[in-house]
Amino acid sequence: TLLAVVALATNAVSAQTSTRIVANVPFSFIVGDKELPAGTYWVQPTMLGSGILKIAGTANSKSTVRLSTLLHRNNTGNGKLVFHRYQDQYFLSEIWQTGETDGRQLTKSNREKATQREQLASNVGRQPYQVIEVVVVGQ
């Protein structure tokens, strides 16, 4: 029975955004406290089963790493990057692989938390950000 448990755990880990995904992001965006220009980016864990993701540009040397947590959706769907848009600032929030029910949510940075507080104060009763999705173009 121990072998069965290990096999199940291995399958669960490999399903958690274990491969590289690629997306064309048409706007500059923020990951943590680092601003990245518009362009084509790839995202993948720093090591299998790790909650630390590396986000890197394919045509530029810009890259960063960020801690993430596991997310679950009921149905498999398209691969996508999900951003929170506050006026003219975009923060990367979620990463989903095509055909997977598990994705990753990036930990909110202090910069995004401060921006969210400002938006809540000026737009009482309304959601402080817009959700913007960018479809994954490859893996």
Coordinates of C-alpha atoms in Angstrom, one line a residue:
T1 CA 0.0 0.0 0.0
L2 CA 2.9 2.4 0.6
L3 CA 3.9 2.0 -3.1
A4 CA 0.4 2.9 -4.2
V5 CA 0.5 6.1 -2.1
V6 CA 3.8 7.1 -3.5
A7 CA 2.5 6.5 -7.1
L8 CA -0.6 8.6 -6.4
A9 CA 1.5 11.4 -4.8
T10 CA 3.9 11.4 -7.9
N11 CA 0.9 11.7 -10.3
A12 CA -0.5 14.6 -8.3
V13 CA 2.8 16.5 -8.2
S14 CA 3.4 16.0 -12.0
A15 CA -0.1 17.5 -12.7
Q16 CA 0.8 20.8 -11.0
T17 CA 2.0 23.0 -13.8
S18 CA 5.0 20.7 -14.4
T19 CA 5.7 21.8 -18.0
R20 CA 6.6 25.1 -19.5
I21 CA 3.8 27.2 -20.9
V22 CA 4.2 30.1 -23.3
A23 CA 2.0 33.2 -23.8
N24 CA 2.2 36.4 -25.8
V25 CA 1.4 39.2 -23.3
P26 CA 0.4 42.4 -25.2
F27 CA 1.1 44.8 -22.2
S28 CA 3.7 45.4 -19.6
F29 CA 3.0 43.7 -16.3
I30 CA 4.2 43.3 -12.8
V31 CA 5.3 40.1 -11.0
G32 CA 6.2 40.8 -7.4
D33 CA 8.0 44.1 -7.5
K34 CA 9.5 43.6 -11.0
E35 CA 7.9 45.2 -14.1
L36 CA 8.2 43.2 -17.3
P37 CA 7.7 44.6 -20.8
A38 CA 5.1 43.3 -23.3
G39 CA 6.3 40.2 -25.1
T40 CA 6.4 36.5 -25.3
Y41 CA 7.0 34.8 -21.9
W42 CA 7.3 31.3 -20.6
V43 CA 6.4 30.1 -17.1
Q44 CA 7.5 26.9 -15.4
P45 CA 8.3 25.7 -11.9
T46 CA 11.9 26.0 -10.8
M47 CA 11.8 22.3 -9.9
L48 CA 9.1 19.6 -10.1
G49 CA 6.5 20.0 -7.4
S50 CA 7.9 23.4 -6.4
G51 CA 5.5 26.3 -5.8
I52 CA 8.2 28.6 -7.0
L53 CA 7.6 29.7 -10.6
K54 CA 10.1 31.2 -13.1
I55 CA 8.6 33.7 -15.5
A56 CA 11.0 34.7 -18.4
G57 CA 10.8 36.6 -21.6
T58 CA 11.8 34.7 -24.8
A59 CA 13.1 37.7 -26.7
N60 CA 14.5 39.7 -23.8
S61 CA 16.6 38.9 -20.7
K62 CA 13.9 39.9 -18.3
S63 CA 12.9 37.2 -15.8
T64 CA 11.8 36.8 -12.2
V65 CA 10.7 34.1 -9.8
R66 CA 7.6 34.1 -7.6
L67 CA 6.1 31.9 -4.9
S68 CA 2.7 30.4 -5.8
T69 CA -0.1 28.2 -4.3
L70 CA -2.2 25.5 -5.9
L71 CA -5.6 26.4 -7.4
H72 CA -8.3 24.0 -8.6
R73 CA -11.1 24.4 -11.2
N74 CA -13.9 22.0 -11.7
N75 CA -13.4 21.5 -15.5
T76 CA -10.3 21.3 -17.6
G77 CA -10.0 24.3 -19.8
N78 CA -7.7 26.4 -22.0
G79 CA -4.3 27.4 -20.8
K80 CA -4.1 31.0 -19.8
L81 CA -2.3 33.6 -17.7
V82 CA -4.7 35.7 -15.5
F83 CA -3.9 39.3 -14.7
H84 CA -5.4 41.8 -12.3
R85 CA -5.7 45.2 -13.9
Y86 CA -5.8 48.3 -11.8
Q87 CA -6.2 51.3 -14.2
D88 CA -3.0 51.0 -16.2
Q89 CA -1.1 48.4 -14.1
Y90 CA -1.4 44.7 -14.7
F91 CA -0.3 42.1 -12.1
L92 CA 0.2 38.5 -13.0
S93 CA -2.1 36.5 -10.7
E94 CA -2.8 32.9 -12.0
I95 CA -1.3 30.4 -14.4
W96 CA -3.3 27.6 -16.0
Q97 CA -2.1 24.8 -18.3
T98 CA -4.4 23.6 -21.2
G99 CA -6.4 20.5 -20.2
E100 CA -5.5 20.7 -16.5
T101 CA -7.8 21.2 -13.5
D102 CA -4.9 22.4 -11.3
G103 CA -3.2 25.7 -11.7
R104 CA -1.1 28.1 -9.7
Q105 CA -1.9 31.4 -8.0
L106 CA 1.0 33.9 -7.4
T107 CA 1.3 35.3 -4.0
K108 CA 0.2 39.0 -4.0
S109 CA 3.1 41.4 -3.7
N110 CA 3.1 44.4 -1.3
R111 CA 2.9 46.6 -4.4
E112 CA -0.3 44.9 -5.6
K113 CA -1.8 45.0 -2.0
A114 CA -1.1 48.7 -1.8
T115 CA -2.6 49.4 -5.3
Q116 CA -5.7 47.3 -4.3
R117 CA -6.1 49.3 -1.1
E118 CA -5.9 52.6 -3.0
Q119 CA -8.5 51.4 -5.6
L120 CA -10.9 50.1 -2.8
A121 CA -10.7 53.5 -1.1
S122 CA -11.5 55.4 -4.3
N123 CA -14.1 53.0 -5.7
V124 CA -16.1 52.0 -2.6
G125 CA -18.5 49.1 -3.3
R126 CA -16.9 48.1 -6.6
Q127 CA -14.3 45.4 -7.4
P128 CA -10.9 47.2 -7.3
Y129 CA -9.5 45.4 -10.4
Q130 CA -10.5 43.9 -13.7
V131 CA -9.6 40.3 -14.6
I132 CA -7.7 40.0 -17.9
E133 CA -6.9 36.6 -19.5
V134 CA -4.2 35.9 -22.0
V135 CA -4.5 32.6 -23.8
V136 CA -1.5 30.2 -23.7
V137 CA 0.0 29.7 -27.2
G138 CA 2.3 26.7 -26.5
Q139 CA 3.8 24.4 -24.0

